[in-house]
Amino acid sequence: MSNQRMFPLGCEFYLQDTVELAKRILNCLLISESPEGTTIGRISETEAYTANDPACHAFRGKTARNQAMFGTPGHSYIYFTYGMHHCFNVVSASEGVGEAVLVRSIEPLLGLELMRKRRGLSKEIDFKSDNCQNNEAGRQKLGVALCGGPGKLCQAFGLDLSQNGLDLTQQGRLWIGCPNEEMQNVEHVIATPRIGISVETERLERFYLKGERFLSRNK
DNA sequence: ATCTCGATAGTCT
DNA sequence: GACTATCGAGATC
């Protein structure tokens, strides 16, 4: 991480085309500041959900559950699914248009001990061992166990429905930072089918950077 | 490495 | 009543 000052991404960033945003937000940092402590991670895998897409929660119109998607860009849309998991999305497109980017995976950078606690990984992952901290394979294994999936990262960052609809463009409970201007290398983005959906599977709207190791799944 | 399956509850038809 | 933008364990190869 660093000593250089990090600034939150502004509302205009979230108003670009949603598919483009899903690529450009790769490598940006998610910061969660809760009473328990701060966790920070690098966004490493995303999916785009646009208004004309039957797989998008907003496709059939506004409901109590999905209303945040129709709200201000740069806010959070968090929903509960499978009876036990939460998923975190970044709202895009202008007010009244239901589009968002699902954050599927994160490389944990700061607050790993708090993440481990929230994830309930005490014995499963030997957090202090050399195996998990002193080499790349260990870092990857630990990172994926903590934040390698949409449900996992919500748990690690302490996110549930009470963080639905928060403004991510201001430093606060939950926000997204840009470490420097050169972070986005969009030409190295890999696009694949999205995960866990049964329609529109031909769309290549899941994104990660070439060589990325912190993914919810490989391939 | 890849698979199958159970857990668990909110949402929508 | 069916489905779900998931996860982890256990079986199998």
PDB file of C-alpha atoms (C1' of nucleotides) in Angstrom:
ATOM      1  CA  MET A   1       0.000   0.000   0.000  1.00  0.00           C
ATOM      2  CA  SER A   2       1.545   3.296   0.536  1.00  0.00           C
ATOM      3  CA  ASN A   3       2.118   6.658   1.935  1.00  0.00           C
ATOM      4  CA  GLN A   4       0.776   8.400  -1.120  1.00  0.00           C
ATOM      5  CA  ARG A   5      -2.601  10.010  -0.637  1.00  0.00           C
ATOM      6  CA  MET A   6      -5.520   8.046  -1.970  1.00  0.00           C
ATOM      7  CA  PHE A   7      -8.597   9.792  -3.259  1.00  0.00           C
ATOM      8  CA  PRO A   8     -12.137   8.487  -3.667  1.00  0.00           C
ATOM      9  CA  LEU A   9     -13.418   7.982  -7.188  1.00  0.00           C
ATOM     10  CA  GLY A  10     -16.037  10.626  -7.966  1.00  0.00           C
ATOM     11  CA  CYS A  11     -19.558  10.266  -9.260  1.00  0.00           C
ATOM     12  CA  GLU A  12     -18.523  10.932 -12.884  1.00  0.00           C
ATOM     13  CA  PHE A  13     -16.406   7.758 -12.846  1.00  0.00           C
ATOM     14  CA  TYR A  14     -19.519   5.671 -12.228  1.00  0.00           C
ATOM     15  CA  LEU A  15     -21.457   7.322 -15.034  1.00  0.00           C
ATOM     16  CA  GLN A  16     -19.382   5.753 -17.806  1.00  0.00           C
ATOM     17  CA  ASP A  17     -20.782   2.797 -19.713  1.00  0.00           C
ATOM     18  CA  THR A  18     -21.393  -0.034 -17.222  1.00  0.00           C
ATOM     19  CA  VAL A  19     -19.379  -2.641 -19.133  1.00  0.00           C
ATOM     20  CA  GLU A  20     -16.504  -0.177 -19.409  1.00  0.00           C
ATOM     21  CA  LEU A  21     -16.810   0.628 -15.718  1.00  0.00           C
ATOM     22  CA  ALA A  22     -16.614  -3.073 -14.826  1.00  0.00           C
ATOM     23  CA  LYS A  23     -13.194  -3.157 -16.534  1.00  0.00           C
ATOM     24  CA  ARG A  24     -11.931   0.198 -15.300  1.00  0.00           C
ATOM     25  CA  ILE A  25     -12.770  -0.492 -11.668  1.00  0.00           C
ATOM     26  CA  LEU A  26     -10.346  -3.426 -11.653  1.00  0.00           C
ATOM     27  CA  ASN A  27      -7.346  -2.602  -9.441  1.00  0.00           C
ATOM     28  CA  CYS A  28      -9.267   0.078  -7.565  1.00  0.00           C
ATOM     29  CA  LEU A  29      -9.369  -0.268  -3.792  1.00  0.00           C
ATOM     30  CA  LEU A  30     -12.369  -1.048  -1.634  1.00  0.00           C
ATOM     31  CA  ILE A  31     -12.129   0.439   1.852  1.00  0.00           C
ATOM     32  CA  SER A  32     -14.373  -0.620   4.718  1.00  0.00           C
ATOM     33  CA  GLU A  33     -14.142   1.441   7.892  1.00  0.00           C
ATOM     34  CA  SER A  34     -16.237  -0.056  10.655  1.00  0.00           C
ATOM     35  CA  PRO A  35     -16.097   0.147  14.459  1.00  0.00           C
ATOM     36  CA  GLU A  36     -14.361  -3.241  14.382  1.00  0.00           C
ATOM     37  CA  GLY A  37     -11.541  -1.912  12.237  1.00  0.00           C
ATOM     38  CA  THR A  38     -10.493  -1.077   8.691  1.00  0.00           C
ATOM     39  CA  THR A  39     -10.141  -3.510   5.815  1.00  0.00           C
ATOM     40  CA  ILE A  40      -8.758  -2.658   2.386  1.00  0.00           C
ATOM     41  CA  GLY A  41      -8.500  -4.748  -0.764  1.00  0.00           C
ATOM     42  CA  ARG A  42      -7.878  -4.496  -4.485  1.00  0.00           C
ATOM     43  CA  ILE A  43     -10.836  -5.287  -6.739  1.00  0.00           C
ATOM     44  CA  SER A  44      -9.697  -8.201  -8.907  1.00  0.00           C
ATOM     45  CA  GLU A  45     -12.808  -9.629 -10.595  1.00  0.00           C
ATOM     46  CA  THR A  46     -16.094  -8.007 -11.674  1.00  0.00           C
ATOM     47  CA  GLU A  47     -19.247  -8.604 -13.683  1.00  0.00           C
ATOM     48  CA  ALA A  48     -21.424  -6.101 -15.557  1.00  0.00           C
ATOM     49  CA  TYR A  49     -25.220  -6.125 -15.312  1.00  0.00           C
ATOM     50  CA  THR A  50     -27.015  -3.791 -17.696  1.00  0.00           C
ATOM     51  CA  ALA A  51     -30.653  -2.751 -18.017  1.00  0.00           C
ATOM     52  CA  ASN A  52     -31.302  -4.706 -21.237  1.00  0.00           C
ATOM     53  CA  ASP A  53     -30.019  -7.959 -19.721  1.00  0.00           C
ATOM     54  CA  PRO A  54     -32.485 -10.594 -18.424  1.00  0.00           C
ATOM     55  CA  ALA A  55     -29.821 -11.739 -15.932  1.00  0.00           C
ATOM     56  CA  CYS A  56     -29.818  -8.285 -14.324  1.00  0.00           C
ATOM     57  CA  HIS A  57     -31.915  -7.943 -11.166  1.00  0.00           C
ATOM     58  CA  ALA A  58     -33.319  -4.674 -12.508  1.00  0.00           C
ATOM     59  CA  PHE A  59     -34.472  -6.124 -15.852  1.00  0.00           C
ATOM     60  CA  ARG A  60     -38.101  -6.583 -14.759  1.00  0.00           C
ATOM     61  CA  GLY A  61     -38.365  -3.210 -13.090  1.00  0.00           C
ATOM     62  CA  LYS A  62     -37.930  -1.668  -9.707  1.00  0.00           C
ATOM     63  CA  THR A  63     -38.796  -3.642  -6.546  1.00  0.00           C
ATOM     64  CA  ALA A  64     -38.063  -3.149  -2.870  1.00  0.00           C
ATOM     65  CA  ARG A  65     -35.045  -5.410  -3.177  1.00  0.00           C
ATOM     66  CA  ASN A  66     -33.357  -3.836  -6.200  1.00  0.00           C
ATOM     67  CA  GLN A  67     -34.263  -0.170  -5.791  1.00  0.00           C
ATOM     68  CA  ALA A  68     -30.696   0.863  -4.948  1.00  0.00           C
ATOM     69  CA  MET A  69     -29.709  -0.183  -8.481  1.00  0.00           C
ATOM     70  CA  PHE A  70     -31.950   2.542  -9.845  1.00  0.00           C
ATOM     71  CA  GLY A  71     -30.460   5.140  -7.524  1.00  0.00           C
ATOM     72  CA  THR A  72     -27.446   7.398  -7.643  1.00  0.00           C
ATOM     73  CA  PRO A  73     -24.361   6.049  -9.444  1.00  0.00           C
ATOM     74  CA  GLY A  74     -21.410   5.471  -7.144  1.00  0.00           C
ATOM     75  CA  HIS A  75     -23.598   4.049  -4.400  1.00  0.00           C
ATOM     76  CA  SER A  76     -23.719   0.452  -3.165  1.00  0.00           C
ATOM     77  CA  TYR A  77     -26.274  -2.185  -4.088  1.00  0.00           C
ATOM     78  CA  ILE A  78     -26.087  -5.111  -1.669  1.00  0.00           C
ATOM     79  CA  TYR A  79     -28.503  -8.013  -1.768  1.00  0.00           C
ATOM     80  CA  PHE A  80     -29.037 -11.226   0.149  1.00  0.00           C
ATOM     81  CA  THR A  81     -29.104 -14.541  -1.697  1.00  0.00           C
ATOM     82  CA  TYR A  82     -29.091 -18.320  -1.265  1.00  0.00           C
ATOM     83  CA  GLY A  83     -30.460 -17.867   2.212  1.00  0.00           C
ATOM     84  CA  MET A  84     -27.073 -16.981   3.656  1.00  0.00           C
ATOM     85  CA  HIS A  85     -24.885 -14.818   1.438  1.00  0.00           C
ATOM     86  CA  HIS A  86     -24.625 -11.166   0.530  1.00  0.00           C
ATOM     87  CA  CYS A  87     -23.303  -9.729  -2.738  1.00  0.00           C
ATOM     88  CA  PHE A  88     -21.814  -6.254  -3.197  1.00  0.00           C
ATOM     89  CA  ASN A  89     -22.407  -4.209  -6.337  1.00  0.00           C
ATOM     90  CA  VAL A  90     -21.428  -0.719  -7.427  1.00  0.00           C
ATOM     91  CA  VAL A  91     -24.360   1.192  -8.898  1.00  0.00           C
ATOM     92  CA  SER A  92     -23.703   2.655 -12.344  1.00  0.00           C
ATOM     93  CA  ALA A  93     -25.739   4.497 -14.992  1.00  0.00           C
ATOM     94  CA  SER A  94     -27.832   7.553 -14.283  1.00  0.00           C
ATOM     95  CA  GLU A  95     -30.592   7.742 -11.732  1.00  0.00           C
ATOM     96  CA  GLY A  96     -33.643   5.753 -12.805  1.00  0.00           C
ATOM     97  CA  VAL A  97     -31.592   3.274 -14.900  1.00  0.00           C
ATOM     98  CA  GLY A  98     -30.979  -0.050 -13.139  1.00  0.00           C
ATOM     99  CA  GLU A  99     -27.399  -1.095 -13.838  1.00  0.00           C
ATOM    100  CA  ALA A 100     -24.505  -2.179 -11.618  1.00  0.00           C
ATOM    101  CA  VAL A 101     -21.129  -3.883 -11.416  1.00  0.00           C
ATOM    102  CA  LEU A 102     -20.894  -6.960  -9.197  1.00  0.00           C
ATOM    103  CA  VAL A 103     -17.593  -7.224  -7.334  1.00  0.00           C
ATOM    104  CA  ARG A 104     -16.751 -10.936  -7.387  1.00  0.00           C
ATOM    105  CA  SER A 105     -13.266 -11.074  -5.939  1.00  0.00           C
ATOM    106  CA  ILE A 106     -10.733  -8.948  -4.071  1.00  0.00           C
ATOM    107  CA  GLU A 107      -7.074  -9.231  -3.132  1.00  0.00           C
ATOM    108  CA  PRO A 108      -6.932  -8.444   0.575  1.00  0.00           C
ATOM    109  CA  LEU A 109      -4.284  -5.831   1.423  1.00  0.00           C
ATOM    110  CA  LEU A 110      -4.984  -4.525   4.909  1.00  0.00           C
ATOM    111  CA  GLY A 111      -6.877  -5.847   7.914  1.00  0.00           C
ATOM    112  CA  LEU A 112      -6.427  -9.530   7.062  1.00  0.00           C
ATOM    113  CA  GLU A 113      -6.675 -10.540  10.700  1.00  0.00           C
ATOM    114  CA  LEU A 114     -10.093  -8.871  10.977  1.00  0.00           C
ATOM    115  CA  MET A 115     -11.167 -10.500   7.721  1.00  0.00           C
ATOM    116  CA  ARG A 116     -10.143 -13.893   9.005  1.00  0.00           C
ATOM    117  CA  LYS A 117     -12.124 -13.329  12.171  1.00  0.00           C
ATOM    118  CA  ARG A 118     -15.229 -12.231  10.275  1.00  0.00           C
ATOM    119  CA  ARG A 119     -14.921 -15.183   7.911  1.00  0.00           C
ATOM    120  CA  GLY A 120     -14.710 -17.573  10.826  1.00  0.00           C
ATOM    121  CA  LEU A 121     -11.442 -19.073   9.601  1.00  0.00           C
ATOM    122  CA  SER A 122      -9.487 -19.934  12.701  1.00  0.00           C
ATOM    123  CA  LYS A 123      -8.256 -23.440  12.233  1.00  0.00           C
ATOM    124  CA  GLU A 124      -9.037 -23.892   8.550  1.00  0.00           C
ATOM    125  CA  ILE A 125      -6.341 -21.444   7.515  1.00  0.00           C
ATOM    126  CA  ASP A 126      -3.106 -21.230   9.435  1.00  0.00           C
ATOM    127  CA  PHE A 127      -2.945 -17.474   9.257  1.00  0.00           C
ATOM    128  CA  LYS A 128       0.436 -16.984  10.894  1.00  0.00           C
ATOM    129  CA  SER A 129       2.309 -19.710   9.115  1.00  0.00           C
ATOM    130  CA  ASP A 130       5.046 -19.075   6.600  1.00  0.00           C
ATOM    131  CA  ASN A 131       2.993 -20.989   4.142  1.00  0.00           C
ATOM    132  CA  CYS A 132       0.394 -18.248   4.053  1.00  0.00           C
ATOM    133  CA  GLN A 133       2.504 -15.108   4.341  1.00  0.00           C
ATOM    134  CA  ASN A 134       6.012 -15.482   3.088  1.00  0.00           C
ATOM    135  CA  ASN A 135       5.471 -16.643  -0.451  1.00  0.00           C
ATOM    136  CA  GLU A 136       3.221 -15.837  -3.365  1.00  0.00           C
ATOM    137  CA  ALA A 137       1.429 -19.182  -3.375  1.00  0.00           C
ATOM    138  CA  GLY A 138       0.599 -18.777   0.286  1.00  0.00           C
ATOM    139  CA  ARG A 139      -0.623 -15.198  -0.173  1.00  0.00           C
ATOM    140  CA  GLN A 140      -2.844 -16.310  -3.023  1.00  0.00           C
ATOM    141  CA  LYS A 141      -4.287 -19.219  -1.092  1.00  0.00           C
ATOM    142  CA  LEU A 142      -5.045 -17.059   1.921  1.00  0.00           C
ATOM    143  CA  GLY A 143      -6.425 -14.209  -0.213  1.00  0.00           C
ATOM    144  CA  VAL A 144      -8.813 -16.483  -2.062  1.00  0.00           C
ATOM    145  CA  ALA A 145      -9.974 -18.043   1.201  1.00  0.00           C
ATOM    146  CA  LEU A 146     -10.717 -14.581   2.603  1.00  0.00           C
ATOM    147  CA  CYS A 147     -12.114 -12.652  -0.369  1.00  0.00           C
ATOM    148  CA  GLY A 148     -12.239 -15.009  -3.387  1.00  0.00           C
ATOM    149  CA  GLY A 149     -15.953 -14.803  -4.118  1.00  0.00           C
ATOM    150  CA  PRO A 150     -18.826 -12.323  -3.795  1.00  0.00           C
ATOM    151  CA  GLY A 151     -20.190 -13.883  -0.614  1.00  0.00           C
ATOM    152  CA  LYS A 152     -16.757 -14.233   0.944  1.00  0.00           C
ATOM    153  CA  LEU A 153     -15.712 -10.636   0.363  1.00  0.00           C
ATOM    154  CA  CYS A 154     -18.932  -9.297   1.864  1.00  0.00           C
ATOM    155  CA  GLN A 155     -18.311 -11.337   4.966  1.00  0.00           C
ATOM    156  CA  ALA A 156     -14.639 -10.290   5.128  1.00  0.00           C
ATOM    157  CA  PHE A 157     -15.498  -6.600   4.716  1.00  0.00           C
ATOM    158  CA  GLY A 158     -18.412  -6.731   7.154  1.00  0.00           C
ATOM    159  CA  LEU A 159     -21.065  -5.976   4.530  1.00  0.00           C
ATOM    160  CA  ASP A 160     -24.731  -6.857   4.769  1.00  0.00           C
ATOM    161  CA  LEU A 161     -28.053  -5.182   3.970  1.00  0.00           C
ATOM    162  CA  SER A 162     -27.332  -2.347   6.398  1.00  0.00           C
ATOM    163  CA  GLN A 163     -24.668  -1.128   3.927  1.00  0.00           C
ATOM    164  CA  ASN A 164     -27.101  -1.156   0.985  1.00  0.00           C
ATOM    165  CA  GLY A 165     -27.364   2.228  -0.715  1.00  0.00           C
ATOM    166  CA  LEU A 166     -24.245   3.842   0.794  1.00  0.00           C
ATOM    167  CA  ASP A 167     -22.349   6.579  -1.057  1.00  0.00           C
ATOM    168  CA  LEU A 168     -19.010   5.129  -2.195  1.00  0.00           C
ATOM    169  CA  THR A 169     -17.649   8.447  -3.488  1.00  0.00           C
ATOM    170  CA  GLN A 170     -16.969   9.931  -0.049  1.00  0.00           C
ATOM    171  CA  GLN A 171     -14.627   8.584   2.591  1.00  0.00           C
ATOM    172  CA  GLY A 172     -16.769   6.887   5.210  1.00  0.00           C
ATOM    173  CA  ARG A 173     -18.089   3.471   6.208  1.00  0.00           C
ATOM    174  CA  LEU A 174     -17.546   2.129   2.698  1.00  0.00           C
ATOM    175  CA  TRP A 175     -15.811   3.781  -0.245  1.00  0.00           C
ATOM    176  CA  ILE A 176     -13.689   3.113  -3.293  1.00  0.00           C
ATOM    177  CA  GLY A 177     -10.269   4.651  -3.746  1.00  0.00           C
ATOM    178  CA  CYS A 178      -7.902   5.119  -6.644  1.00  0.00           C
ATOM    179  CA  PRO A 179      -4.264   4.581  -5.650  1.00  0.00           C
ATOM    180  CA  ASN A 180      -2.830   6.333  -8.725  1.00  0.00           C
ATOM    181  CA  GLU A 181      -3.771   7.437 -12.219  1.00  0.00           C
ATOM    182  CA  GLU A 182      -1.921   4.712 -14.053  1.00  0.00           C
ATOM    183  CA  MET A 183      -3.669   1.781 -12.464  1.00  0.00           C
ATOM    184  CA  GLN A 184      -6.100   0.979 -15.241  1.00  0.00           C
ATOM    185  CA  ASN A 185      -4.631  -1.007 -18.092  1.00  0.00           C
ATOM    186  CA  VAL A 186      -7.812  -1.902 -19.891  1.00  0.00           C
ATOM    187  CA  GLU A 187      -6.067  -3.555 -22.833  1.00  0.00           C
ATOM    188  CA  HIS A 188      -5.046  -6.445 -20.593  1.00  0.00           C
ATOM    189  CA  VAL A 189      -8.565  -7.271 -19.460  1.00  0.00           C
ATOM    190  CA  ILE A 190      -9.849 -10.826 -19.956  1.00  0.00           C
ATOM    191  CA  ALA A 191     -13.599 -11.237 -20.610  1.00  0.00           C
ATOM    192  CA  THR A 192     -15.461 -14.484 -19.872  1.00  0.00           C
ATOM    193  CA  PRO A 193     -19.046 -15.631 -19.295  1.00  0.00           C
ATOM    194  CA  ARG A 194     -20.507 -14.648 -15.954  1.00  0.00           C
ATOM    195  CA  ILE A 195     -20.850 -17.118 -13.114  1.00  0.00           C
ATOM    196  CA  GLY A 196     -23.949 -18.511 -11.472  1.00  0.00           C
ATOM    197  CA  ILE A 197     -26.553 -17.337 -13.975  1.00  0.00           C
ATOM    198  CA  SER A 198     -28.765 -19.408 -16.250  1.00  0.00           C
ATOM    199  CA  VAL A 199     -29.624 -16.836 -18.925  1.00  0.00           C
ATOM    200  CA  GLU A 200     -27.519 -14.623 -21.192  1.00  0.00           C
ATOM    201  CA  THR A 201     -24.604 -16.972 -20.676  1.00  0.00           C
ATOM    202  CA  GLU A 202     -23.155 -15.997 -24.053  1.00  0.00           C
ATOM    203  CA  ARG A 203     -22.364 -12.481 -22.858  1.00  0.00           C
ATOM    204  CA  LEU A 204     -18.687 -12.046 -22.009  1.00  0.00           C
ATOM    205  CA  GLU A 205     -19.224  -9.642 -19.139  1.00  0.00           C
ATOM    206  CA  ARG A 206     -17.072 -11.081 -16.378  1.00  0.00           C
ATOM    207  CA  PHE A 207     -13.715  -9.326 -16.200  1.00  0.00           C
ATOM    208  CA  TYR A 208     -10.274  -9.667 -14.662  1.00  0.00           C
ATOM    209  CA  LEU A 209      -6.761  -8.587 -15.598  1.00  0.00           C
ATOM    210  CA  LYS A 210      -4.437 -10.902 -17.480  1.00  0.00           C
ATOM    211  CA  GLY A 211      -2.354 -12.915 -15.001  1.00  0.00           C
ATOM    212  CA  GLU A 212      -4.710 -12.196 -12.095  1.00  0.00           C
ATOM    213  CA  ARG A 213      -4.303 -14.678  -9.247  1.00  0.00           C
ATOM    214  CA  PHE A 214      -7.071 -13.539  -6.912  1.00  0.00           C
ATOM    215  CA  LEU A 215     -10.195 -14.969  -8.553  1.00  0.00           C
ATOM    216  CA  SER A 216     -13.358 -16.701  -7.407  1.00  0.00           C
ATOM    217  CA  ARG A 217     -12.687 -19.349 -10.045  1.00  0.00           C
ATOM    218  CA  ASN A 218     -10.016 -19.943 -12.626  1.00  0.00           C
ATOM    219  CA  LYS A 219     -10.699 -20.059 -16.375  1.00  0.00           C
TER     220      LYS A 219
ATOM    221  C1'  DA B   1      -8.847 -31.137 -10.538  1.00  0.00           C
ATOM    222  C1'  DT B   2     -13.668 -31.605 -10.964  1.00  0.00           C
ATOM    223  C1'  DC B   3     -18.210 -33.184  -9.301  1.00  0.00           C
ATOM    224  C1'  DT B   4     -22.264 -33.250  -6.391  1.00  0.00           C
ATOM    225  C1'  DC B   5     -24.920 -31.896  -2.762  1.00  0.00           C
ATOM    226  C1'  DG B   6     -26.922 -29.655   1.420  1.00  0.00           C
ATOM    227  C1'  DA B   7     -27.616 -25.422   3.966  1.00  0.00           C
ATOM    228  C1'  DT B   8     -30.914 -21.677   4.313  1.00  0.00           C
ATOM    229  C1'  DA B   9     -34.330 -17.725   3.530  1.00  0.00           C
ATOM    230  C1'  DG B  10     -35.857 -13.860   0.697  1.00  0.00           C
ATOM    231  C1'  DT B  11     -38.078 -12.817  -3.694  1.00  0.00           C
ATOM    232  C1'  DC B  12     -41.150 -13.390  -7.304  1.00  0.00           C
ATOM    233  C1'  DT B  13     -44.643 -16.165 -10.099  1.00  0.00           C
TER     234       DT B  13
ATOM    235  C1'  DG C   1     -43.671 -23.582  -5.164  1.00  0.00           C
ATOM    236  C1'  DA C   2     -39.511 -22.596  -7.796  1.00  0.00           C
ATOM    237  C1'  DC C   3     -35.511 -20.156  -8.126  1.00  0.00           C
ATOM    238  C1'  DT C   4     -31.354 -17.921  -6.597  1.00  0.00           C
ATOM    239  C1'  DA C   5     -25.242 -12.931  -9.445  1.00  0.00           C
ATOM    240  C1'  DT C   6     -22.928 -18.849  -3.199  1.00  0.00           C
ATOM    241  C1'  DC C   7     -20.004 -21.601  -0.190  1.00  0.00           C
ATOM    242  C1'  DG C   8     -17.808 -25.528   1.787  1.00  0.00           C
ATOM    243  C1'  DA C   9     -17.509 -30.331   2.545  1.00  0.00           C
ATOM    244  C1'  DG C  10     -17.107 -34.751   0.876  1.00  0.00           C
ATOM    245  C1'  DA C  11     -16.666 -38.076  -2.922  1.00  0.00           C
ATOM    246  C1'  DT C  12     -14.400 -39.449  -6.860  1.00  0.00           C
ATOM    247  C1'  DC C  13     -10.937 -39.461 -10.657  1.00  0.00           C
TER     248       DC C  13
END
